[in-house]
CSV table of C-alpha atoms in Angstrom, one decimal:
chain,number,residue,atom,x,y,z
N,19,MET,CA,248.5,101.9,139.9
N,20,LYS,CA,248.8,99.9,136.7
N,21,SER,CA,246.8,97.4,134.7
N,22,TYR,CA,247.8,94.7,132.3
N,23,ILE,CA,246.4,92.6,129.5
N,24,CYS,CA,247.8,89.2,130.5
N,25,GLY,CA,246.1,86.9,128.0
N,26,ILE,CA,243.7,86.9,125.0
N,27,GLY,CA,241.7,83.8,123.9
N,28,THR,CA,239.5,83.5,120.8
N,29,ALA,CA,236.9,81.2,119.3
N,30,ASN,CA,234.9,80.8,116.1
N,31,PRO,CA,232.0,78.6,115.1
N,32,PRO,CA,232.8,75.5,113.0
N,33,ASN,CA,231.3,76.7,109.7
N,34,LYS,CA,234.2,78.2,107.7
N,35,VAL,CA,232.9,79.8,104.5
N,36,PRO,CA,235.1,81.1,101.7
N,37,GLN,CA,234.3,84.7,100.8
N,38,MET,CA,233.3,83.9,97.2
N,39,GLN,CA,230.9,81.2,98.4
N,40,VAL,CA,229.2,83.9,100.5
N,41,ALA,CA,229.1,86.0,97.4
N,42,ASP,CA,227.3,83.2,95.5
N,43,PHE,CA,224.8,82.9,98.4
N,44,MET,CA,224.1,86.6,98.4
N,45,ALA,CA,223.7,86.9,94.7
N,46,ALA,CA,221.1,84.2,94.8
N,47,ALA,CA,219.4,85.6,97.8
N,48,HIS,CA,219.1,89.0,96.2
N,49,GLN,CA,217.9,87.4,93.0
N,50,LEU,CA,220.5,89.4,91.0
N,51,ASP,CA,220.8,89.3,87.2
N,52,GLU,CA,224.1,88.5,85.6
N,53,GLN,CA,225.3,92.1,85.6
N,54,GLY,CA,224.3,92.6,89.3
N,55,SER,CA,225.9,89.4,90.2
N,56,ARG,CA,229.2,90.4,88.6
N,57,LYS,CA,229.2,93.7,90.5
N,58,LEU,CA,228.5,92.1,93.8
N,59,LYS,CA,231.2,89.5,93.3
N,60,ALA,CA,233.7,92.2,92.4
N,61,LEU,CA,232.9,93.9,95.7
N,62,TYR,CA,233.6,90.6,97.5
N,63,ARG,CA,236.9,90.0,95.7
N,64,VAL,CA,238.4,93.4,96.7
N,65,SER,CA,237.3,93.1,100.3
N,66,GLY,CA,240.5,91.7,101.6
N,67,ILE,CA,238.6,88.8,103.1
N,68,GLY,CA,239.4,85.2,102.2
N,69,GLN,CA,237.0,83.5,104.5
N,70,ARG,CA,234.6,84.0,107.4
N,71,TYR,CA,233.0,81.9,110.1
N,72,SER,CA,229.3,81.6,110.8
N,73,VAL,CA,227.0,79.7,113.2
N,74,LEU,CA,224.8,79.1,110.2
N,75,GLU,CA,225.4,76.2,107.8
N,76,ASP,CA,223.1,77.8,105.2
N,77,PHE,CA,225.9,79.9,103.7
N,78,THR,CA,227.6,76.7,102.6
N,79,ARG,CA,224.4,75.1,101.2
N,80,GLN,CA,222.1,75.4,98.3
N,81,ASN,CA,218.5,76.6,98.4
N,82,GLY,CA,216.5,73.5,99.3
N,83,ASP,CA,218.9,72.5,102.1
N,84,TYR,CA,218.6,75.5,104.3
N,85,THR,CA,217.9,75.1,108.0
N,86,PHE,CA,217.6,78.8,109.0
N,87,PHE,CA,216.5,80.6,105.9
N,88,PRO,CA,213.3,79.5,104.2
N,89,ASN,CA,213.8,77.1,101.2
N,90,THR,CA,211.9,79.5,98.9
N,91,HIS,CA,213.2,81.4,95.8
N,92,ASP,CA,212.9,84.8,97.7
N,93,LEU,CA,213.7,83.5,101.2
N,94,GLU,CA,210.2,84.5,102.4
N,95,PRO,CA,208.9,84.5,105.0
N,96,PHE,CA,212.2,86.1,106.1
N,97,PRO,CA,213.5,85.2,109.6
N,98,THR,CA,212.1,87.4,112.4
N,99,VAL,CA,214.0,89.1,115.2
N,100,GLN,CA,212.8,86.4,117.5
N,101,GLN,CA,214.2,83.6,115.3
N,102,ARG,CA,217.5,85.3,115.0
N,103,MET,CA,217.7,85.9,118.8
N,104,GLU,CA,217.0,82.2,119.3
N,105,VAL,CA,220.1,81.4,117.2
N,106,TYR,CA,222.2,83.9,119.0
N,107,ARG,CA,221.3,82.5,122.4
N,108,LYS,CA,221.9,78.9,121.2
N,109,HIS,CA,225.5,79.7,120.2
N,110,ALA,CA,226.7,82.7,122.2
N,111,LEU,CA,227.4,80.8,125.4
N,112,ASP,CA,229.4,78.0,123.7
N,113,LEU,CA,231.6,80.5,121.8
N,114,SER,CA,232.1,82.6,124.9
N,115,GLU,CA,233.1,79.6,127.0
N,116,GLN,CA,235.6,78.5,124.3
N,117,ALA,CA,237.2,81.9,124.2
N,118,VAL,CA,237.5,82.2,128.0
N,119,ARG,CA,239.1,78.7,128.3
N,120,ASN,CA,241.5,79.5,125.4
N,121,CYS,CA,242.5,82.7,127.2
N,122,LEU,CA,243.2,80.9,130.5
N,123,ASP,CA,245.2,78.2,128.8
N,124,GLN,CA,247.8,80.9,128.0
N,125,VAL,CA,248.0,82.3,131.6
N,126,SER,CA,249.4,79.9,134.2
N,127,ALA,CA,248.1,79.8,137.8
N,128,THR,CA,244.8,81.6,137.0
N,129,PRO,CA,241.9,79.3,138.1
N,130,LEU,CA,238.5,80.3,137.0
N,131,GLN,CA,237.4,80.7,140.6
N,132,SER,CA,239.9,83.5,141.1
N,133,LEU,CA,238.1,85.8,138.7
N,134,THR,CA,236.6,88.8,140.5
N,135,HIS,CA,234.9,90.6,137.7
N,136,LEU,CA,233.2,89.6,134.4
N,137,ILE,CA,232.4,92.0,131.6
N,138,THR,CA,230.4,90.8,128.6
N,139,VAL,CA,230.2,92.7,125.4
N,140,SER,CA,227.9,92.2,122.4
N,141,CYS,CA,225.8,94.2,119.9
N,142,THR,CA,224.4,91.3,118.0
N,143,GLY,CA,222.1,89.7,120.6
N,144,MET,CA,220.4,90.4,123.9
N,145,TYR,CA,218.4,88.4,126.4
N,146,ALA,CA,217.9,88.2,130.2
N,147,PRO,CA,219.0,86.4,132.3
N,148,GLY,CA,221.9,87.0,130.0
N,149,LEU,CA,225.2,85.7,128.7
N,150,ASP,CA,226.9,87.0,131.8
N,151,ILE,CA,224.9,84.8,134.2
N,152,GLU,CA,225.0,81.8,131.9
N,153,LEU,CA,228.8,82.1,131.8
N,154,VAL,CA,229.0,82.2,135.6
N,155,GLU,CA,227.0,79.0,135.7
N,156,ARG,CA,228.8,77.2,132.8
N,157,LEU,CA,232.3,78.1,134.0
N,158,GLU,CA,231.3,77.6,137.7
N,159,LEU,CA,232.6,81.0,138.6
N,160,ASN,CA,232.1,82.4,142.1
N,161,PRO,CA,228.4,83.5,142.1
N,162,CYS,CA,229.5,86.7,143.8
N,163,VAL,CA,231.6,87.7,140.7
N,164,ARG,CA,230.8,91.3,139.8
N,165,ARG,CA,229.1,91.4,136.4
N,166,THR,CA,228.8,94.2,133.9
N,167,ALA,CA,227.3,94.1,130.4
N,168,VAL,CA,228.4,96.4,127.6
N,169,ASN,CA,225.7,96.2,124.9
N,170,PHE,CA,225.0,97.6,121.4
N,171,MET,CA,228.0,99.9,121.1
N,172,GLY,CA,229.3,98.2,117.9
N,173,CYS,CA,232.9,97.6,116.7
N,174,TYR,CA,234.6,99.9,119.2
N,175,ALA,CA,232.9,98.3,122.3
N,176,ALA,CA,236.0,96.3,123.3
N,177,PHE,CA,237.7,99.6,124.1
N,178,ASN,CA,235.0,100.6,126.6
N,179,ALA,CA,235.3,97.2,128.3
N,180,ILE,CA,239.1,97.5,128.5
N,181,LYS,CA,238.6,101.0,130.0
N,182,LEU,CA,236.3,99.7,132.6
N,183,ALA,CA,238.6,96.8,133.4
N,184,ASP,CA,241.5,99.3,133.6
N,185,ALA,CA,239.6,101.4,136.2
N,186,ILE,CA,238.7,98.3,138.2
N,187,CYS,CA,242.3,97.0,138.3
N,188,LYS,CA,243.7,100.4,139.2
N,189,ALA,CA,241.2,100.7,142.1
N,190,ASP,CA,241.8,97.2,143.3
N,191,PRO,CA,245.2,95.6,142.6
N,192,SER,CA,243.9,92.1,143.6
N,193,ALA,CA,241.2,92.2,140.9
N,194,ARG,CA,241.2,89.7,138.1
N,195,VAL,CA,238.8,90.8,135.3
N,196,MET,CA,237.7,88.7,132.4
N,197,LEU,CA,236.1,90.5,129.6
N,198,VAL,CA,234.3,88.6,126.8
N,199,CYS,CA,233.3,90.1,123.4
N,200,THR,CA,230.9,87.7,121.5
N,201,GLU,CA,229.4,88.7,118.2
N,202,ILE,CA,227.2,86.6,115.9
N,203,CYS,CA,226.9,89.0,113.0
N,204,THR,CA,225.9,86.6,110.2
N,205,ILE,CA,222.4,86.0,111.6
N,206,HIS,CA,221.5,89.6,110.7
N,207,PHE,CA,221.8,89.3,106.9
N,208,GLN,CA,219.2,91.6,105.3
N,209,LYS,CA,217.9,91.4,101.7
N,210,ASN,CA,217.9,95.2,101.3
N,211,PRO,CA,219.5,95.8,97.9
N,212,GLU,CA,220.9,99.3,98.8
N,213,GLU,CA,224.7,99.6,98.6
N,214,ASP,CA,225.1,100.1,102.4
N,215,HIS,CA,223.6,96.7,103.1
N,216,LEU,CA,225.5,95.0,100.3
N,217,VAL,CA,228.7,96.3,101.8
N,218,SER,CA,227.8,95.2,105.3
N,219,ASN,CA,226.9,91.7,104.1
N,220,ALA,CA,230.3,91.5,102.5
N,221,LEU,CA,232.3,92.1,105.7
N,222,PHE,CA,230.9,90.6,108.9
N,223,GLY,CA,231.6,87.2,110.5
N,224,ASP,CA,231.1,85.5,113.8
N,225,GLY,CA,233.6,85.2,116.7
N,226,SER,CA,234.4,85.6,120.4
N,227,ALA,CA,237.4,87.0,122.2
N,228,ALA,CA,238.2,86.9,125.9
N,229,VAL,CA,240.8,89.0,127.7
N,230,LEU,CA,242.2,88.6,131.2
N,231,MET,CA,243.2,91.9,132.9
N,232,GLN,CA,244.7,92.4,136.3
N,233,GLY,CA,246.8,94.8,138.3
N,234,GLN,CA,250.0,92.8,138.1
N,235,PRO,CA,251.8,91.6,135.0
N,236,CYS,CA,251.7,87.9,134.3
N,237,GLN,CA,254.7,85.6,134.3
N,238,GLU,CA,255.7,86.2,130.7
N,239,VAL,CA,254.5,88.8,128.3
N,240,SER,CA,251.8,91.3,129.1
N,241,LEU,CA,250.5,94.6,127.6
N,242,GLU,CA,250.5,97.4,130.1
N,243,LEU,CA,247.8,100.0,129.6
N,244,GLN,CA,249.2,103.5,129.1
N,245,SER,CA,246.5,105.9,127.8
N,246,PHE,CA,243.1,106.2,126.1
N,247,HIS,CA,241.5,108.8,123.9
N,248,CYS,CA,238.0,108.9,122.3
N,249,ASP,CA,236.6,111.3,119.8
N,250,LEU,CA,233.4,111.7,117.9
N,251,ALA,CA,232.8,112.7,114.3
N,252,PRO,CA,229.1,113.7,114.4
N,253,ALA,CA,229.1,114.2,110.6
N,254,GLY,CA,229.3,110.4,110.4
N,255,LYS,CA,226.3,109.7,112.6
N,256,ARG,CA,224.2,108.5,109.6
N,257,GLU,CA,227.2,106.8,107.8
N,258,MET,CA,227.6,104.1,110.4
N,259,ALA,CA,224.5,103.0,112.4
N,260,TRP,CA,223.0,99.9,113.9
N,261,HIS,CA,219.2,99.7,114.3
N,262,ILE,CA,216.7,96.9,115.2
N,263,GLY,CA,214.1,96.3,112.5
N,264,ASP,CA,211.3,93.9,112.2
N,265,THR,CA,213.4,91.2,110.7
N,266,GLY,CA,216.7,91.7,112.5
N,267,PHE,CA,219.4,94.2,113.3
N,268,GLU,CA,220.1,96.5,110.3
N,269,MET,CA,223.6,97.8,109.7
N,270,THR,CA,224.3,101.0,107.8
N,271,LEU,CA,227.8,101.3,106.6
N,272,THR,CA,228.4,103.7,103.8
N,273,SER,CA,231.4,104.2,101.5
N,274,TYR,CA,232.0,107.6,103.2
N,275,VAL,CA,233.2,106.0,106.5
N,276,PRO,CA,236.9,105.6,105.4
N,277,ASP,CA,237.0,109.3,104.4
N,278,LEU,CA,235.6,110.3,107.8
N,279,ILE,CA,238.2,108.2,109.6
N,280,LYS,CA,240.9,109.6,107.4
N,281,ASN,CA,239.9,113.2,108.3
N,282,GLY,CA,240.0,112.4,112.1
N,283,ILE,CA,242.6,109.8,112.6
N,284,LYS,CA,245.7,112.2,112.8
N,285,GLN,CA,244.1,114.5,115.3
N,286,LEU,CA,242.9,111.5,117.4
N,287,THR,CA,246.4,110.1,117.5
N,288,GLU,CA,248.0,113.4,118.4
N,289,ARG,CA,245.6,113.8,121.3
N,290,LEU,CA,246.3,110.3,122.5
N,291,LEU,CA,250.1,110.7,122.5
N,292,GLN,CA,250.1,114.3,123.8
N,293,GLY,CA,252.2,114.4,126.9
N,294,LEU,CA,253.5,110.8,126.6
N,295,ARG,CA,256.8,111.7,125.0
N,296,THR,CA,256.0,109.3,122.1
N,297,THR,CA,255.3,110.1,118.4
N,298,VAL,CA,253.8,107.9,115.7
N,299,SER,CA,257.1,107.7,114.0
N,300,GLU,CA,258.6,106.0,117.1
N,301,ILE,CA,255.9,103.3,117.2
N,302,LYS,CA,256.5,100.0,115.5
N,303,LEU,CA,253.6,97.9,116.8
N,304,PHE,CA,250.0,98.5,115.7
N,305,ALA,CA,246.7,96.7,116.5
N,306,ILE,CA,244.0,98.4,114.3
N,307,HIS,CA,240.4,97.3,114.0
N,308,PRO,CA,240.1,96.0,110.4
N,309,GLY,CA,236.6,97.5,109.8
N,310,GLY,CA,237.4,97.0,106.1
N,311,ARG,CA,240.4,97.1,103.7
N,312,ARG,CA,239.8,100.7,102.7
N,313,ILE,CA,239.8,101.8,106.4
N,314,LEU,CA,243.2,100.3,106.9
N,315,GLU,CA,244.6,101.9,103.8
N,316,VAL,CA,243.5,105.5,104.7
N,317,ILE,CA,245.0,105.1,108.2
N,318,GLU,CA,248.2,104.1,106.6
N,319,GLN,CA,248.1,107.1,104.3
N,320,GLU,CA,247.4,109.6,107.1
N,321,LEU,CA,249.9,108.2,109.7
N,322,GLY,CA,252.6,107.2,107.3
N,323,LEU,CA,252.3,103.5,108.0
N,324,THR,CA,253.3,100.6,105.7
N,325,ARG,CA,251.2,97.5,105.0
N,326,ASP,CA,253.6,95.5,107.0
N,327,ASP,CA,253.0,97.8,110.0
N,328,ASN,CA,249.4,96.8,109.7
N,329,ARG,CA,250.1,93.1,109.0
N,330,PHE,CA,248.1,91.8,112.1
N,331,ALA,CA,245.0,93.7,111.0
N,332,TYR,CA,245.2,92.4,107.4
N,333,ARG,CA,245.7,88.9,108.6
N,334,VAL,CA,242.7,88.9,110.9
N,335,LEU,CA,240.6,90.6,108.1
N,336,HIS,CA,241.6,87.9,105.6
N,337,GLU,CA,241.1,85.0,107.9
N,338,PHE,CA,237.9,86.1,109.8
N,339,GLY,CA,236.4,89.2,108.3
N,340,ASN,CA,235.0,91.9,110.6
N,341,MET,CA,233.6,90.4,113.8
N,342,SER,CA,232.5,93.7,115.3
N,343,SER,CA,233.7,94.2,118.9
N,344,ALA,CA,235.8,91.0,119.0
N,345,THR,CA,237.9,91.9,116.0
N,346,VAL,CA,240.5,94.2,117.5
N,347,LEU,CA,241.1,91.7,120.3
N,348,PHE,CA,241.9,89.1,117.6
N,349,VAL,CA,244.4,91.6,116.2
N,350,LEU,CA,245.9,92.1,119.7
N,351,LYS,CA,246.2,88.4,120.1
N,352,GLU,CA,248.1,88.1,116.9
N,353,LEU,CA,250.4,90.8,117.9
N,354,MET,CA,251.0,89.3,121.4
N,355,ALA,CA,251.8,86.0,119.9
N,356,SER,CA,254.5,87.6,117.7
N,357,LEU,CA,256.4,89.4,120.5
N,358,THR,CA,259.9,88.7,121.6
N,359,THR,CA,262.0,90.1,124.4
N,360,GLN,CA,263.6,92.5,121.9
N,361,GLU,CA,260.3,94.4,121.9
N,362,LYS,CA,260.3,94.9,125.7
N,363,ASP,CA,258.9,98.4,126.5
N,364,GLU,CA,257.9,99.0,122.9
N,365,PRO,CA,254.6,101.0,122.6
N,366,VAL,CA,251.6,99.5,120.9
N,367,LEU,CA,249.1,101.8,119.2
N,368,SER,CA,245.5,100.5,118.8
N,369,PHE,CA,242.4,101.9,117.1
N,370,ALA,CA,238.7,100.9,116.7
N,371,PHE,CA,235.7,102.6,115.1
N,372,GLY,CA,232.0,102.4,115.3
N,373,PRO,CA,228.6,104.1,115.3
N,374,GLY,CA,228.6,107.8,116.3
N,375,LEU,CA,231.0,108.0,114.3
N,376,THR,CA,233.1,107.0,117.3
N,377,LEU,CA,236.9,106.9,117.0
N,378,GLU,CA,238.7,105.1,119.9
N,379,SER,CA,242.4,104.9,120.5
N,380,MET,CA,244.6,103.2,123.1
N,381,LEU,CA,248.3,103.1,123.8
N,382,LEU,CA,249.9,100.1,125.4
N,383,LYS,CA,253.4,99.0,126.3
N,384,VAL,CA,255.0,95.6,125.9
N,385,HIS,CA,256.0,94.2,129.4
N,386,TYR,CA,258.2,91.2,130.0
N,387,ALA,CA,258.7,89.7,133.4
N,388,GLU,CA,262.3,90.3,134.6
N,389,ALA,CA,263.0,86.6,134.8
N,390,LYS,CA,262.4,86.2,131.1
N,391,VAL,CA,264.6,89.1,129.9
């Protein structure tokens, strides 16, 4: 039995914010002096991010015109968890719907009512009845569609959703699974001046990605699932973490994370490829979660990749920033859009990383329908 990724759709909120404009907002919010402001802006300049998207207009405005943050010099009283969750609920459904419709626009003869399973993924907001039920109602799906929620796993969560969809499709060849990763990261800005928080604020944006998976390839190009491997680096448990505090979700992301990934990525790849008669040197297509510029660079160093090998990840990082679980799906979408029949049967290597420290890997294969070859 096999399973295939047949289409990937994406969506972002309308507020596109240049990276250095976010830096200006953060410098003012942290009330930094001239030296502190210069250091912060240097961090933003080397991030590899050109722009990000946010559901909040405040990042494009001046203090006095804010609609979410208080119009006070210190942004107090700071938004509560409840206020942030209200914003999440207001926007998550629309973004998710846009991503699903964008996905199905690319896959012919797939009506919404034919979907048998729905998997929703998020670590930036929760409520019940949740996003899954609201999507069923908004999209007028079959009310008997089987629903699963993957919550609070962070940037690697899309891999767990894909694994679940893979198991469903292999158990039932008639299954059509829609998985939706929706993350609204920018509502969780924290004023904590520690370096970890400053780094987090420099990376994350908002976005949604939807993937259609099924037991048969689609009419044109698909990605056939080959293998998965997951590993843990417990030494990084405190280096990347995600907790709920009194004023929002608090991300810890230290400068040691790239080194931890560097130390584990070669072994992770060897275990994934073991027994598949494939080596890294034979792989030409990569879809790597751009957790940050430095993470991409250390993977290249360890696996002998070039920046061009990693071009899809760099492009997504520059255009969208890190959108947590949705990001690697944006990268896979870029890769799929670039494929030609010359790449039929080529392997695709994909990675994502998150709290734990969790290292996820996946091997896929490019599939073209015979009529198109």
